[in-house]
């Protein structure tokens, strides 16, 4: 089984910093730029002794960044332990995985569904993450080719084009700053977090999200979207180390809408009890 989920970027049209104070509203629009998370099993079949395993394999791949990370997942605690990585890991992805698995385990109470969830975990999680080109700046690549900086040239780039990093530079203190990805400010971390959470919760059976291109009478309910939103907000806040306005994650789940911030106290306890 393979599950693909996507979530859009955002633009805050009205509200600015005022949305940080409840009940001030803001108007947020979703974009055509989207993040995609693909979840599939690592192992085709379960080993006969898999019932005794305490750990499962998790692999996260970002082809655009040429990055791959391997983890061991604690079946009991839903926590990740890094085993290998080509580069630094992404805390937003890690928290999205841990929160999604923990939430799926708590929300599924039927014994048969719980057994099915455990079997899915024991087969391992192979997660691939892709982001639309609009989330990133390709200025350097275009200039290196001697091409003009025009919308037409940007549109000519292949989908999910490889991403380059800004060069290492010295800051005011003389320290060397690590290379960073040049972004366009469309809420890439929120869209990525939401897509990973949605894909995992659907894959594990905690929600039923609508499946485009498939004949199915099952469509996502408000409860499903609310559940994805709650887990994505929690994971995103823990990953960034603070409780932000949340409009970017909200847009990634619900699309364009009039946004009012949730009460920060709701997530304060989550920062203390976060997985890992």
XYZ file of C-alpha atoms in Angstrom, residues 43-275:
233
model
C 9.531 -4.514 3.850
C 7.056 -6.351 1.599
C 6.429 -9.078 4.141
C 6.629 -9.442 7.897
C 9.289 -11.707 9.354
C 7.911 -14.665 11.381
C 9.603 -13.315 14.507
C 8.512 -9.712 13.950
C 5.983 -9.932 16.791
C 8.913 -9.797 19.222
C 10.554 -6.759 17.661
C 10.815 -3.657 19.820
C 11.979 -1.405 16.992
C 10.863 -0.724 13.426
C 12.733 0.826 10.506
C 11.969 4.336 9.252
C 13.584 5.915 6.201
C 13.058 9.557 5.191
C 14.180 10.695 1.754
C 14.258 14.192 0.257
C 15.376 13.781 -3.371
C 15.473 17.538 -4.016
C 18.007 18.021 -1.222
C 19.818 14.740 -1.956
C 19.230 13.780 1.672
C 18.323 10.502 3.308
C 18.003 9.630 6.977
C 17.459 6.245 8.634
C 15.857 5.778 12.042
C 14.751 3.107 14.449
C 11.228 3.621 15.772
C 10.377 2.441 19.272
C 7.159 0.465 18.930
C 6.373 1.070 22.605
C 7.115 4.794 22.908
C 6.676 6.012 19.297
C 10.038 7.758 19.458
C 12.735 7.910 16.786
C 16.412 7.116 17.149
C 18.654 8.294 14.324
C 20.905 5.570 12.941
C 22.385 7.256 9.871
C 22.070 10.460 7.865
C 23.934 12.067 4.990
C 23.323 15.565 6.332
C 21.619 17.225 9.291
C 18.106 15.981 9.977
C 14.858 17.943 9.889
C 13.127 18.402 13.282
C 9.788 19.185 11.606
C 9.791 15.817 9.858
C 10.904 13.967 12.981
C 8.221 15.538 15.181
C 5.564 14.980 12.504
C 6.419 11.266 12.431
C 6.503 10.841 16.213
C 3.306 12.790 16.884
C 1.404 11.066 14.070
C 2.287 7.558 15.223
C 1.558 8.352 18.866
C -1.778 9.948 17.928
C -2.754 7.006 15.720
C -2.063 4.575 18.545
C -4.192 6.551 21.001
C -7.082 7.190 18.604
C -7.465 3.612 17.350
C -9.203 1.496 19.987
C -10.533 -1.428 17.918
C -8.318 -4.480 18.489
C -8.231 -5.565 14.852
C -7.296 -2.067 13.728
C -4.634 -1.865 16.439
C -3.138 -5.135 15.227
C -3.195 -3.835 11.652
C -1.434 -0.643 12.764
C 1.307 -2.607 14.553
C 1.848 -4.752 11.468
C 2.187 -1.641 9.300
C 4.776 -0.215 11.683
C 6.748 -3.458 11.816
C 6.979 -3.471 8.021
C 8.752 -0.123 8.330
C 7.942 3.345 7.046
C 9.509 4.619 3.830
C 8.710 8.334 3.608
C 9.551 10.490 0.591
C 9.062 14.268 0.730
C 8.808 16.608 -2.271
C 8.062 20.328 -2.470
C 6.899 22.480 -5.366
C 9.535 24.715 -6.907
C 7.649 27.826 -5.755
C 8.765 27.221 -2.171
C 12.414 27.823 -3.101
C 14.557 30.410 -4.810
C 16.368 29.249 -7.944
C 18.019 32.600 -8.620
C 21.581 31.249 -8.472
C 20.898 28.326 -10.795
C 19.197 30.584 -13.335
C 21.950 33.203 -13.211
C 24.586 30.471 -13.556
C 22.932 29.430 -16.818
C 22.967 32.997 -18.081
C 19.189 33.113 -18.280
C 16.944 36.078 -17.406
C 15.091 36.134 -14.107
C 11.579 35.884 -15.533
C 8.450 33.889 -14.654
C 8.772 32.032 -17.950
C 12.229 30.742 -17.041
C 11.007 29.651 -13.616
C 8.135 27.754 -15.185
C 10.558 25.997 -17.519
C 12.342 24.321 -14.592
C 11.485 20.626 -14.126
C 9.055 19.802 -11.290
C 10.696 19.206 -7.908
C 13.970 20.687 -9.151
C 17.130 20.067 -7.124
C 17.678 22.667 -4.423
C 20.952 24.459 -3.750
C 22.073 26.020 -0.482
C 23.255 29.538 0.239
C 27.020 29.740 0.667
C 28.648 29.777 4.091
C 29.098 33.373 5.209
C 30.564 35.045 8.264
C 28.138 36.925 10.468
C 28.845 40.005 12.557
C 30.659 38.008 15.244
C 33.022 36.383 12.777
C 31.340 32.983 13.070
C 30.637 30.928 9.976
C 26.917 30.405 9.411
C 25.797 27.052 8.072
C 24.490 26.993 4.497
C 20.721 27.407 4.298
C 18.094 26.749 1.684
C 16.905 29.935 -0.016
C 13.118 30.014 0.497
C 10.317 32.245 -0.762
C 8.293 32.494 2.462
C 5.266 30.433 1.455
C 5.259 28.341 4.625
C 7.318 25.354 3.522
C 7.833 23.907 7.016
C 4.107 24.072 7.791
C 3.089 22.531 4.453
C 5.714 19.820 4.820
C 4.645 19.015 8.389
C 0.964 18.879 7.439
C 1.589 16.633 4.422
C 3.648 14.154 6.471
C 1.063 14.082 9.263
C -1.830 13.612 6.824
C -0.063 10.844 4.922
C 0.905 8.936 8.059
C -2.464 9.238 9.801
C -4.231 7.990 6.675
C -1.678 5.222 6.106
C -2.046 4.013 9.700
C -5.838 4.103 9.591
C -6.418 6.948 12.039
C -8.245 9.102 9.446
C -9.956 8.592 6.097
C -8.896 11.337 3.718
C -10.488 11.707 0.308
C -8.598 9.901 -2.451
C -8.510 11.730 -5.761
C -8.554 9.501 -8.818
C -10.075 6.592 -6.919
C -13.687 5.467 -6.838
C -14.602 5.574 -3.182
C -17.647 6.580 -1.186
C -15.407 7.473 1.762
C -14.493 11.134 1.989
C -12.716 13.124 4.627
C -14.903 14.487 7.408
C -14.482 17.611 9.475
C -13.253 15.398 12.295
C -10.501 13.995 10.051
C -9.245 17.448 9.069
C -9.477 18.672 12.666
C -7.421 15.690 13.816
C -4.745 16.280 11.161
C -4.692 19.967 12.081
C -4.276 19.324 15.808
C -1.391 16.899 15.306
C 0.312 19.088 12.688
C 0.069 22.181 14.911
C 1.523 20.262 17.863
C 4.410 18.816 15.858
C 5.177 22.151 14.203
C 5.240 24.050 17.495
C 7.527 21.503 19.141
C 9.873 21.492 16.147
C 10.239 25.274 16.049
C 10.491 25.538 19.827
C 7.674 28.030 20.261
C 3.941 28.456 19.806
C 3.506 30.678 16.768
C 0.371 32.153 15.265
C -0.474 28.847 13.578
C -2.063 30.351 10.474
C 0.451 28.654 8.176
C -0.377 25.155 9.453
C -4.094 26.005 9.428
C -3.898 27.022 5.762
C -1.927 23.859 4.967
C -4.799 21.751 6.325
C -7.965 23.762 5.602
C -6.906 25.927 2.644
C -7.998 29.567 2.316
C -10.079 30.867 5.214
C -10.647 33.530 7.864
C -8.278 32.571 10.647
C -8.432 33.162 14.403
C -5.588 31.863 16.513
C -6.158 28.969 18.887
C -5.451 29.495 22.576
C -1.678 28.978 23.131
C -2.391 27.278 26.452
C -3.760 24.290 24.518
C -0.277 23.451 23.282
C 1.740 24.566 26.296
C 1.430 21.148 27.931
C 2.325 19.439 24.656
C 5.718 21.145 24.721
C 6.411 19.402 28.003
C 5.051 15.975 27.027
C 6.319 15.868 23.438
C 7.549 12.500 22.102
